[in-house]
Coordinates of C-alpha atoms in Angstrom, one line a residue:
Chain Z
M287 CA 124.9 122.5 144.2
Y288 CA 121.1 122.0 144.3
K289 CA 120.7 124.9 142.0
Y290 CA 122.4 123.0 139.2
F291 CA 120.4 119.9 140.0
Y292 CA 117.2 121.8 139.5
I293 CA 118.5 123.3 136.2
V294 CA 119.3 119.9 134.8
L295 CA 116.0 118.4 135.9
S296 CA 114.0 121.3 134.5
F297 CA 115.9 121.0 131.2
L298 CA 115.0 117.3 131.1
L299 CA 111.4 118.0 131.8
L300 CA 111.0 120.7 129.3
S301 CA 112.7 118.8 126.6
G302 CA 110.2 116.1 127.2
C303 CA 107.4 118.5 126.2
S304 CA 108.5 118.8 122.6
M305 CA 106.6 116.7 120.2
V306 CA 108.0 113.9 118.2
D307 CA 108.8 115.0 114.7
R308 CA 108.4 112.9 111.6
S309 CA 112.1 112.7 110.8
T310 CA 112.6 110.5 113.8
H311 CA 111.4 107.6 111.5
D312 CA 114.7 107.8 109.7
K313 CA 116.5 106.8 112.9
Y314 CA 114.8 103.5 112.8
N315 CA 113.9 102.8 109.2
D316 CA 115.9 102.9 106.1
I317 CA 113.5 101.2 103.7
P318 CA 113.7 103.1 100.4
Q319 CA 110.6 104.9 99.3
T320 CA 109.1 103.4 96.2
N321 CA 106.9 105.2 93.7
I322 CA 104.9 103.1 91.3
I323 CA 103.0 105.0 88.7
M324 CA 100.4 103.1 86.7
D325 CA 99.4 105.2 83.7
T326 CA 96.1 104.1 82.1
E327 CA 95.5 107.5 80.4
N328 CA 96.4 106.2 76.9
I329 CA 93.9 103.4 77.1
T330 CA 91.1 105.0 75.2
G331 CA 89.1 102.5 73.2
V332 CA 88.4 98.8 72.3
S333 CA 91.4 97.4 70.6
P334 CA 94.0 94.5 70.9
S335 CA 96.9 96.9 71.5
E336 CA 96.2 99.7 74.0
V337 CA 99.3 101.0 75.5
F338 CA 99.7 100.9 79.3
T339 CA 102.8 102.5 80.9
M340 CA 104.4 102.1 84.3
H341 CA 107.1 104.1 86.0
I342 CA 109.1 102.7 88.9
L343 CA 111.1 105.0 91.1
K344 CA 113.1 104.2 94.2
D345 CA 114.0 107.1 96.4
G346 CA 113.4 109.3 93.3
E347 CA 115.7 107.3 91.1
P348 CA 114.4 105.2 88.1
V349 CA 114.5 101.5 88.6
D350 CA 115.5 99.6 85.4
D351 CA 115.8 96.0 86.6
A352 CA 112.4 95.4 88.1
D353 CA 110.7 92.1 87.5
I354 CA 107.1 93.0 86.5
T355 CA 104.1 90.7 85.9
L356 CA 100.8 92.3 84.8
T357 CA 97.4 90.7 85.2
M358 CA 94.3 92.3 83.7
W359 CA 90.7 91.3 84.0
A360 CA 87.3 92.7 83.5
A361 CA 85.5 93.5 86.7
K362 CA 82.5 91.5 85.7
D363 CA 84.4 88.4 84.7
A364 CA 86.9 88.4 87.6
E365 CA 86.3 84.7 88.3
V366 CA 86.6 83.3 84.8
W367 CA 88.8 85.5 82.7
S368 CA 92.1 87.2 83.2
E369 CA 95.1 87.8 81.0
E370 CA 98.8 88.0 81.9
Y371 CA 101.2 90.3 80.1
D372 CA 104.9 90.7 80.0
V373 CA 106.2 94.2 80.0
S374 CA 108.9 95.7 77.8
H375 CA 111.5 97.9 79.4
E376 CA 111.7 101.4 77.8
G377 CA 114.5 102.7 79.9
D378 CA 114.6 105.5 82.6
G379 CA 112.3 103.5 84.9
A380 CA 109.5 103.2 82.3
Y381 CA 107.8 100.0 81.3
T382 CA 105.1 99.4 78.7
A383 CA 102.7 96.7 77.8
E384 CA 100.1 96.4 75.0
L385 CA 96.8 95.4 76.5
N386 CA 94.0 93.6 74.7
I387 CA 90.7 95.4 75.5
P388 CA 87.9 93.2 74.0
R389 CA 85.0 95.5 74.8
E390 CA 83.9 98.6 76.7
G391 CA 83.6 98.4 80.5
L392 CA 85.4 98.4 83.8
Y393 CA 88.8 96.7 84.1
L394 CA 91.3 96.0 86.8
I395 CA 95.0 95.7 86.3
K396 CA 97.4 94.3 88.9
A397 CA 101.1 94.6 88.7
H398 CA 103.5 92.5 90.7
V399 CA 106.7 94.5 90.9
K400 CA 109.8 92.9 92.3
D401 CA 113.4 93.8 92.7
D402 CA 115.9 93.3 95.5
T403 CA 114.0 95.6 97.9
I404 CA 110.6 96.1 96.2
D405 CA 107.8 93.6 96.5
A406 CA 104.6 95.4 95.5
L407 CA 101.2 94.4 94.2
P408 CA 99.3 97.5 93.2
T409 CA 95.9 97.0 91.6
K410 CA 94.3 99.8 89.6
Y411 CA 90.9 100.0 87.9
F412 CA 90.1 101.9 84.8
T413 CA 87.2 102.3 82.4
V414 CA 86.9 102.1 78.6
G415 CA 83.9 103.8 77.1
S416 CA 80.6 103.5 79.0
L417 CA 79.8 101.3 81.9
D418 CA 76.7 99.1 82.4
M419 CA 74.7 99.1 85.6
F420 CA 76.7 96.3 87.3
E421 CA 79.9 98.0 86.6
E422 CA 78.6 101.2 88.1
V423 CA 77.8 99.3 91.2
F424 CA 81.3 97.8 91.2
I425 CA 82.9 101.2 91.1
Q426 CA 80.8 102.3 93.9
E427 CA 81.8 99.3 95.9
F428 CA 85.5 99.9 95.2
S429 CA 85.4 103.3 96.5
N430 CA 83.2 102.3 99.5
D431 CA 85.8 99.7 100.4
D432 CA 88.3 102.5 100.9
I433 CA 86.0 104.8 102.8
M434 CA 84.7 102.1 105.0
Q435 CA 87.8 101.7 107.1
T436 CA 87.7 104.8 109.1
H437 CA 88.3 103.5 112.6
S438 CA 91.6 104.1 114.4
H439 CA 93.3 101.0 115.6
H440 CA 95.7 102.4 118.2
Chain W
M3 CA 120.9 115.1 161.1
K4 CA 119.4 111.7 160.8
K5 CA 118.0 111.7 164.3
Q6 CA 116.1 114.9 163.5
L7 CA 114.9 113.6 160.2
Q8 CA 113.5 110.3 161.5
P9 CA 110.2 111.6 163.1
L10 CA 109.5 113.8 160.1
I11 CA 110.0 111.0 157.6
W12 CA 108.0 108.7 159.8
R13 CA 105.2 111.1 159.8
W14 CA 105.2 111.4 156.0
H15 CA 105.5 107.6 155.6
L16 CA 102.5 107.1 157.8
F17 CA 100.2 109.6 156.2
A18 CA 101.1 108.7 152.7
G19 CA 100.8 105.0 153.5
L20 CA 97.3 105.4 155.0
I21 CA 96.1 107.3 151.9
L22 CA 97.7 104.9 149.5
A23 CA 96.6 101.7 151.3
P24 CA 93.3 101.0 149.5
F25 CA 94.7 101.8 146.1
L26 CA 97.7 99.6 146.6
I27 CA 95.5 96.7 147.6
I28 CA 93.4 97.1 144.4
I29 CA 96.5 97.4 142.2
A30 CA 98.3 94.5 143.8
V31 CA 95.3 92.1 143.7
T32 CA 94.4 92.9 140.1
G33 CA 98.1 92.8 139.0
A34 CA 98.6 89.4 140.6
I35 CA 95.6 88.0 138.6
Y36 CA 96.6 89.8 135.4
L37 CA 100.0 88.1 135.4
F38 CA 98.0 84.9 134.4
R39 CA 96.0 86.7 131.7
A40 CA 97.0 84.3 128.9
D41 CA 96.4 81.2 131.0
I42 CA 93.0 82.5 132.2
E43 CA 91.9 83.5 128.7
E44 CA 93.1 80.1 127.3
Y45 CA 90.7 78.6 129.8
I46 CA 87.7 81.0 129.4
Y47 CA 87.9 80.9 125.6
K48 CA 89.1 77.4 125.0
D49 CA 86.0 76.6 122.9
Y50 CA 86.7 79.7 120.7
Y51 CA 90.4 79.3 120.5
Y52 CA 91.0 75.8 119.3
V53 CA 89.8 73.9 116.2
E54 CA 90.8 70.7 114.5
A55 CA 93.1 70.9 111.6
E56 CA 91.3 69.4 108.7
G57 CA 92.6 70.0 105.2
E58 CA 93.2 73.4 103.6
Q59 CA 92.5 76.7 105.3
L60 CA 90.0 79.0 103.6
P61 CA 91.4 82.4 102.3
P62 CA 91.5 85.2 104.9
S63 CA 89.2 87.4 102.8
D64 CA 86.5 84.7 102.9
L65 CA 86.9 84.3 106.7
A66 CA 86.8 88.0 107.3
F67 CA 83.7 88.4 105.2
T68 CA 82.0 85.5 107.1
A69 CA 82.8 87.1 110.4
L70 CA 81.5 90.5 109.3
N71 CA 78.2 88.9 108.2
A72 CA 77.9 86.9 111.4
V73 CA 77.8 90.1 113.5
T74 CA 74.4 91.8 113.7
G75 CA 74.9 95.3 112.6
G76 CA 78.6 94.6 111.8
E77 CA 80.1 97.6 110.0
D78 CA 83.8 97.5 109.6
I79 CA 86.5 94.9 109.8
T80 CA 89.3 96.4 111.9
R81 CA 91.6 93.5 112.7
Y82 CA 92.5 90.1 111.4
R83 CA 94.5 87.6 113.4
P84 CA 95.4 84.4 111.4
G85 CA 96.3 82.3 114.5
E86 CA 99.8 81.0 115.4
S87 CA 99.2 77.3 114.7
D88 CA 97.1 74.9 112.6
T89 CA 94.7 74.3 115.5
R90 CA 94.2 78.0 116.4
S91 CA 91.0 79.7 115.2
V92 CA 91.1 83.0 113.2
E93 CA 90.1 86.2 115.1
V94 CA 88.4 89.0 113.2
G95 CA 88.0 92.3 114.9
I96 CA 84.8 94.1 113.9
T97 CA 83.1 97.3 114.9
D98 CA 79.3 97.4 114.8
E99 CA 77.0 100.3 114.1
D100 CA 77.0 101.4 117.7
G101 CA 80.8 101.7 117.6
E102 CA 81.3 98.6 119.8
S103 CA 84.4 96.6 119.2
L104 CA 83.8 92.9 118.8
T105 CA 86.0 89.9 118.1
A106 CA 84.6 87.0 116.1
F107 CA 86.4 83.6 116.2
V108 CA 86.2 81.6 113.0
N109 CA 87.2 78.1 112.2
P110 CA 89.5 78.5 109.2
Y111 CA 88.7 75.1 107.8
T112 CA 84.9 75.0 108.0
R113 CA 84.0 78.7 108.1
E114 CA 82.1 78.1 111.3
V115 CA 81.8 81.1 113.6
L116 CA 82.8 79.7 117.0
G117 CA 81.8 82.7 119.0
I118 CA 81.6 86.5 119.1
I119 CA 82.7 88.5 122.1
N120 CA 82.5 92.2 123.0
D121 CA 86.0 93.4 123.7
N122 CA 85.0 95.8 126.3
T123 CA 83.3 93.1 128.4
R124 CA 86.2 90.7 128.4
P125 CA 87.0 90.0 132.1
M126 CA 90.7 90.5 131.5
E127 CA 90.1 93.9 129.8
I128 CA 88.0 95.0 132.8
L129 CA 90.7 93.8 135.1
A130 CA 93.4 95.6 133.1
A131 CA 91.3 98.8 133.3
L132 CA 90.9 98.4 137.0
H133 CA 94.6 97.8 137.4
S134 CA 95.7 100.7 135.2
E135 CA 93.0 103.3 135.7
L136 CA 90.7 102.1 138.5
L137 CA 88.0 102.0 135.8
G138 CA 88.0 105.7 135.9
G139 CA 89.4 106.7 132.5
T140 CA 91.9 109.5 132.3
F141 CA 91.2 110.6 135.9
G142 CA 91.8 107.1 137.1
D143 CA 94.9 106.8 135.1
R144 CA 96.3 109.9 136.8
I145 CA 95.4 108.6 140.2
V146 CA 97.2 105.3 139.5
E147 CA 100.2 107.3 138.3
L148 CA 100.1 109.4 141.5
V149 CA 99.8 106.3 143.6
A150 CA 102.8 104.7 141.8
C151 CA 104.9 107.9 142.3
W152 CA 104.0 108.2 145.9
T153 CA 104.7 104.5 146.5
I154 CA 108.3 105.2 145.3
I155 CA 108.5 107.9 147.9
M156 CA 107.1 105.4 150.4
L157 CA 109.8 102.9 149.4
I158 CA 112.6 105.4 149.9
S159 CA 111.2 106.8 153.1
G160 CA 110.6 103.2 154.3
L161 CA 114.1 102.1 153.5
F162 CA 115.3 105.2 155.4
L163 CA 113.3 104.1 158.4
W164 CA 114.4 100.5 158.1
F165 CA 118.1 101.3 157.8
P166 CA 119.7 99.8 160.9
K167 CA 121.0 102.5 163.2
A168 CA 123.8 100.3 164.6
T169 CA 125.6 97.4 163.0
E170 CA 124.6 95.0 165.8
K171 CA 121.0 95.5 164.9
I172 CA 121.4 94.0 161.4
K173 CA 119.3 91.0 162.6
G174 CA 116.2 93.0 162.7
A175 CA 117.0 94.5 159.3
V176 CA 117.2 91.4 157.1
T177 CA 115.5 88.7 159.2
I178 CA 112.3 88.8 161.3
R179 CA 113.0 88.5 165.0
F180 CA 110.4 85.8 165.9
N181 CA 111.6 85.6 169.4
K182 CA 110.7 89.2 170.1
R183 CA 107.1 90.3 170.9
G184 CA 104.9 93.3 170.5
R185 CA 106.1 96.3 168.6
I186 CA 109.4 94.9 167.5
R187 CA 107.9 91.9 165.9
Q188 CA 105.1 94.0 164.3
R189 CA 107.7 96.3 162.9
D190 CA 109.8 93.3 161.6
F191 CA 106.8 91.8 159.9
H192 CA 106.3 95.1 158.0
A193 CA 109.8 96.3 157.4
V194 CA 111.9 93.1 156.7
P195 CA 109.8 91.6 153.9
A196 CA 109.4 95.1 152.5
F197 CA 113.1 95.4 152.3
W198 CA 113.4 92.1 150.5
I199 CA 110.9 92.9 147.9
S200 CA 111.8 96.6 147.6
G201 CA 114.0 96.2 144.5
G202 CA 111.4 94.1 142.6
L203 CA 108.6 96.5 143.7
L204 CA 110.6 99.5 142.5
F205 CA 111.0 97.8 139.1
F206 CA 107.3 97.0 138.9
L207 CA 106.4 100.6 139.9
L208 CA 108.8 102.2 137.3
S209 CA 107.9 99.8 134.5
G210 CA 104.2 100.2 135.2
M211 CA 104.5 103.9 135.0
L212 CA 105.6 103.6 131.4
W213 CA 101.9 102.9 130.7
T214 CA 100.6 106.0 132.5
G215 CA 99.1 108.8 130.5
F216 CA 101.2 111.6 131.9
W217 CA 104.6 110.5 133.0
G218 CA 104.7 107.5 130.7
N219 CA 103.7 109.5 127.7
G220 CA 106.4 112.1 128.5
V221 CA 109.1 109.4 128.8
Q222 CA 107.9 107.8 125.5
Q223 CA 108.1 111.1 123.7
L224 CA 111.4 112.0 125.2
T225 CA 113.0 108.7 124.3
T226 CA 111.3 108.5 120.9
A227 CA 112.3 112.0 119.9
S228 CA 115.9 111.3 120.7
G229 CA 115.9 108.0 118.8
A230 CA 116.8 106.1 122.0
G231 CA 113.4 104.6 122.6
Y232 CA 110.7 103.0 120.6
P233 CA 110.2 103.8 116.9
P234 CA 107.6 106.6 116.7
P235 CA 104.5 104.8 115.2
I236 CA 104.5 102.1 117.9
W237 CA 103.5 104.4 120.7
V238 CA 103.7 108.0 119.7
G239 CA 104.0 110.1 116.6
P240 CA 102.4 109.6 113.2
A241 CA 102.5 106.3 111.3
P242 CA 103.8 106.4 107.7
E243 CA 101.2 106.9 105.1
S244 CA 100.3 105.2 101.8
T245 CA 100.0 108.3 99.6
T246 CA 103.5 108.5 98.2
V247 CA 103.9 105.0 97.1
A248 CA 101.4 104.3 94.4
E249 CA 100.4 107.4 92.6
D250 CA 99.2 108.7 89.3
V251 CA 100.9 111.1 86.9
A252 CA 97.8 112.7 85.6
D253 CA 94.2 113.0 86.6
V254 CA 92.2 110.3 84.9
S255 CA 89.4 112.1 83.2
W256 CA 86.8 109.4 83.4
A257 CA 86.7 109.4 87.1
A258 CA 85.4 112.9 87.3
E259 CA 82.7 112.0 84.9
Q260 CA 81.7 108.7 86.3
M261 CA 82.0 109.3 90.0
P262 CA 79.0 111.0 91.6
V263 CA 81.3 112.2 94.4
A264 CA 84.2 114.4 93.5
D265 CA 86.9 112.7 95.6
S266 CA 90.5 113.0 94.5
D267 CA 91.6 109.7 96.2
P268 CA 89.2 107.2 94.6
S269 CA 89.9 108.9 91.3
S270 CA 93.4 107.6 91.3
G271 CA 91.8 104.2 90.7
F272 CA 94.0 102.3 93.0
R273 CA 92.3 99.5 94.8
Q274 CA 93.1 98.5 98.4
I275 CA 94.9 95.2 98.3
T276 CA 93.0 92.2 99.8
I277 CA 93.7 90.8 103.2
D278 CA 94.8 87.6 101.5
E279 CA 97.7 89.6 100.0
V280 CA 98.5 91.2 103.3
V281 CA 98.7 87.9 105.0
K282 CA 100.9 86.6 102.3
T283 CA 103.3 89.6 102.7
A284 CA 103.1 89.1 106.5
E285 CA 104.2 85.5 106.1
Q286 CA 107.2 86.6 104.1
T287 CA 108.4 88.9 106.8
G288 CA 109.1 86.0 109.1
V289 CA 107.5 87.6 112.2
H290 CA 106.2 85.6 115.2
P291 CA 103.0 83.9 113.9
S292 CA 100.8 85.4 116.7
Y293 CA 100.5 88.7 114.8
D294 CA 97.5 90.8 114.2
I295 CA 96.8 92.8 111.1
F296 CA 95.1 96.2 111.6
Y297 CA 93.2 97.6 108.7
P298 CA 94.0 101.1 107.4
A299 CA 92.2 103.8 109.4
S300 CA 91.9 106.2 106.5
L301 CA 92.5 106.5 102.7
E302 CA 96.1 107.4 103.4
G303 CA 96.5 104.8 106.2
V304 CA 98.4 101.5 106.1
F305 CA 97.8 97.9 107.1
T306 CA 99.7 97.5 110.3
L307 CA 101.1 94.2 111.2
S308 CA 101.6 94.1 114.9
V309 CA 103.0 91.4 117.1
F310 CA 103.7 91.6 120.8
P311 CA 104.5 88.0 121.8
P312 CA 105.7 87.0 125.3
K313 CA 109.3 87.7 124.5
A314 CA 110.2 91.4 123.8
Q315 CA 112.9 90.2 121.3
D316 CA 110.1 88.9 119.0
E317 CA 108.2 92.2 118.9
A318 CA 107.5 93.7 115.5
T319 CA 105.4 96.5 114.0
I320 CA 105.3 96.5 110.2
H321 CA 103.4 98.9 108.0
I322 CA 102.2 97.7 104.7
D323 CA 101.0 100.0 102.0
Q324 CA 97.3 99.6 101.4
Y325 CA 97.5 100.1 97.7
T326 CA 100.7 98.3 96.7
G327 CA 101.2 95.7 99.5
S328 CA 104.8 96.7 99.9
V329 CA 106.4 97.0 103.3
I330 CA 107.0 100.6 104.0
A331 CA 108.2 100.4 107.6
D332 CA 109.5 97.5 109.6
Y333 CA 110.3 98.0 113.2
R334 CA 111.7 95.1 115.3
Y335 CA 113.3 94.9 118.7
D336 CA 116.7 95.2 117.0
N337 CA 115.7 98.5 115.6
Y338 CA 114.8 100.0 119.0
G339 CA 117.2 102.3 120.7
P340 CA 118.9 101.2 123.9
L341 CA 116.2 102.7 126.1
G342 CA 113.5 101.3 123.9
K343 CA 115.0 97.8 124.4
I344 CA 115.0 98.3 128.1
M345 CA 111.4 99.6 128.1
A346 CA 110.3 96.7 125.9
L347 CA 111.9 94.2 128.2
A348 CA 110.6 96.0 131.3
I349 CA 107.1 95.7 129.9
T350 CA 107.2 92.0 129.1
I351 CA 108.7 91.3 132.5
H352 CA 106.0 93.5 134.2
K353 CA 103.3 91.5 132.5
G354 CA 104.9 88.2 133.6
L355 CA 105.6 87.1 130.0
E356 CA 109.3 87.4 129.4
F357 CA 110.6 84.5 131.5
G358 CA 107.4 82.3 131.7
L359 CA 106.4 80.7 134.9
I360 CA 109.3 82.0 137.0
N361 CA 108.5 85.5 135.9
Q362 CA 104.8 85.0 136.9
I363 CA 105.8 83.6 140.3
I364 CA 108.2 86.5 141.1
G365 CA 105.4 88.9 140.1
V366 CA 102.9 87.2 142.4
I367 CA 105.5 87.2 145.3
I368 CA 105.9 91.0 144.8
C369 CA 102.1 91.5 144.7
I370 CA 101.6 89.4 147.8
G371 CA 104.5 91.2 149.5
L372 CA 102.9 94.5 148.7
I373 CA 99.5 93.4 150.1
G374 CA 101.4 92.2 153.2
M375 CA 103.2 95.6 153.6
V376 CA 99.9 97.4 153.4
I377 CA 98.1 95.1 155.9
T378 CA 101.0 95.0 158.4
G379 CA 101.5 98.7 158.0
V380 CA 97.9 99.6 158.7
Y381 CA 97.7 97.0 161.5
M382 CA 100.8 98.4 163.2
W383 CA 99.5 101.9 163.1
Y384 CA 96.0 100.8 164.4
K385 CA 97.6 98.9 167.3
R386 CA 100.0 101.7 168.3
K387 CA 97.9 104.8 167.8
P388 CA 96.6 106.5 170.9
E389 CA 92.9 107.3 171.3
G390 CA 91.7 110.6 169.7
S391 CA 94.8 111.2 167.7
V392 CA 96.4 109.8 164.6
G393 CA 99.5 108.9 166.5
A394 CA 102.0 110.4 164.1
P395 CA 105.2 112.1 165.3
K396 CA 104.8 115.8 165.8
A397 CA 104.5 118.1 162.7
K398 CA 107.6 120.1 161.8
S399 CA 108.1 122.7 159.2
I400 CA 109.6 121.3 156.1
F401 CA 111.5 124.6 155.6
E402 CA 113.8 123.6 158.5
Y403 CA 115.0 120.6 156.4
K404 CA 116.5 122.1 153.3
G405 CA 118.0 118.8 152.1
L406 CA 114.7 117.0 152.3
L407 CA 112.9 119.9 150.7
S408 CA 115.3 119.8 147.8
I409 CA 114.8 116.1 147.3
L410 CA 111.0 116.6 147.4
I411 CA 111.2 119.4 144.9
G412 CA 113.4 117.3 142.7
F413 CA 110.9 114.5 142.9
G414 CA 108.1 116.9 142.0
I415 CA 110.0 117.9 138.9
I416 CA 110.8 114.4 137.7
F417 CA 107.3 113.3 138.6
P418 CA 105.1 116.3 137.9
L419 CA 102.0 114.8 139.4
V420 CA 103.9 114.5 142.7
G421 CA 104.8 118.1 142.4
L422 CA 101.2 119.0 141.9
S423 CA 100.1 116.9 144.8
L424 CA 102.7 118.5 147.0
I425 CA 101.4 121.9 146.2
I426 CA 97.8 120.8 146.9
L427 CA 99.0 119.3 150.2
F428 CA 100.9 122.5 151.1
L429 CA 97.8 124.6 150.4
T430 CA 95.5 122.3 152.3
D431 CA 97.9 122.4 155.2
R432 CA 98.1 126.2 155.2
L433 CA 94.5 127.0 154.4
I434 CA 92.5 124.3 156.1
I435 CA 94.3 122.1 158.6
R436 CA 96.2 124.9 160.4
K437 CA 93.0 126.8 160.9
N438 CA 91.0 123.9 162.4
K439 CA 91.7 123.1 166.0
T440 CA 90.2 119.6 166.0
L441 CA 92.2 118.6 162.9
R442 CA 95.4 120.1 164.3
R443 CA 95.0 118.1 167.5
W444 CA 94.2 114.9 165.7
L445 CA 97.0 115.3 163.2
N446 CA 99.4 116.2 166.0
Y447 CA 100.5 119.7 164.9

């Protein structure tokens, strides 16, 4: 009888040695995975109608009923100037807006994306033409912000 | 069978008890104090904790920045705690250039820094380290685990010795016979209270072992992997990452030109959201307001909103994408597996939090009971032992007791550190004690 007892115990012990694998998350969490793509590649120069495109995917499927508000501002004038844009829905999870780019420089664009399960606020920065000294410093700071947080919290 | 077993079990109970005694005293005393951690910290830090509510609170980013600047050599902000009420100060966790972890308390209305403390020198942190690892790091943690395991063996062997041999002797089992003197009364003072607290003590031992680095970790991994315990990122396993949520279709050419460092992540151009937005998201999740927000630990990391309030049912761990601010994982008590729920409750009860004052009082009774068991046990041995010998029943070979041996081996498998200690004991016995005449005589071989 004891022989079986040991076998069961050994099995329990050994199975405890296996590492937790990532798929265990699924057992606890069914929040859909959202992909938000902010495409600033077509913004190439100073003009009142530069095309900005966004793609929204939920678990790989296009999202066509998202409520999106765009806010854009120049990095140097963050306190005093910003513009809000509505987006037009292009179908297949794509949305576009025409942005007014008044001059060369560093800009930030923030999208508030909402639907029944998504509530996201991504902010992206992009440049048009060349940057002045201040904007170079800003860019440096933006990237430093990210690199700064390197300490584990657990 | 039982008659034969009694002396052997007594012998084990005695030796194990004598070795465990000093450790159990430390663990019980520190544990009893730690049950009142929240009350003690409320008192010690009352000038840092409370502020007067006057008007609007300043934005979290402003307060975090103020705190960072207030710390000499402050490098990173690691944690932000908004405070659960209008009159509670904001806590900002900061690491300085030496890697020390500090907490700055800031008045959210006036931006006044109320105080800065080093987390490692908090009296309650030191007490916790003494309770859980005897201030000895990993080695100390293993010792505490071993002590807890062996205390379970002590409990079982003690209950065996306590068990009344005849029904008429029930009086000395559940009540102390004050009318008796000498050995009987000494024995009653040790065994009767021990019986009464044994259930509670066993609970504290087992729940406490969930924190241990070896057995506790194993149990966590086992229950987590099976989905029956805690969700993985709370204790074990990797947290979700930010990378897949906000991404770019194409490389942005300017970045490569403008950035002096070729780093693919900053080139995506996404900025980390501000702490103001994280706090806003946190408020929408409806978690208990005593939450902490931990900053991402890496470019792919996430903001982690973590709340472990007194009641296990209010626990939550929520991961927020650092680039989009969206919730990517939300683990609450209701999401835990059945074992996870039991573990979570066991932990809050162990800490004296779940049921408030009653919980603390029961905890203290068990701690005092344990101290009493140790003192009466050692006293009883000291009074009874003959000169020049340890006074234990005569040694017998364990191999004559197959049943007991099986139980010990079983224990050694469930609690591997016990197994290891049994092997060490066996080798010490064979290689040292048996070869030394004085030791043999003293230990009654």
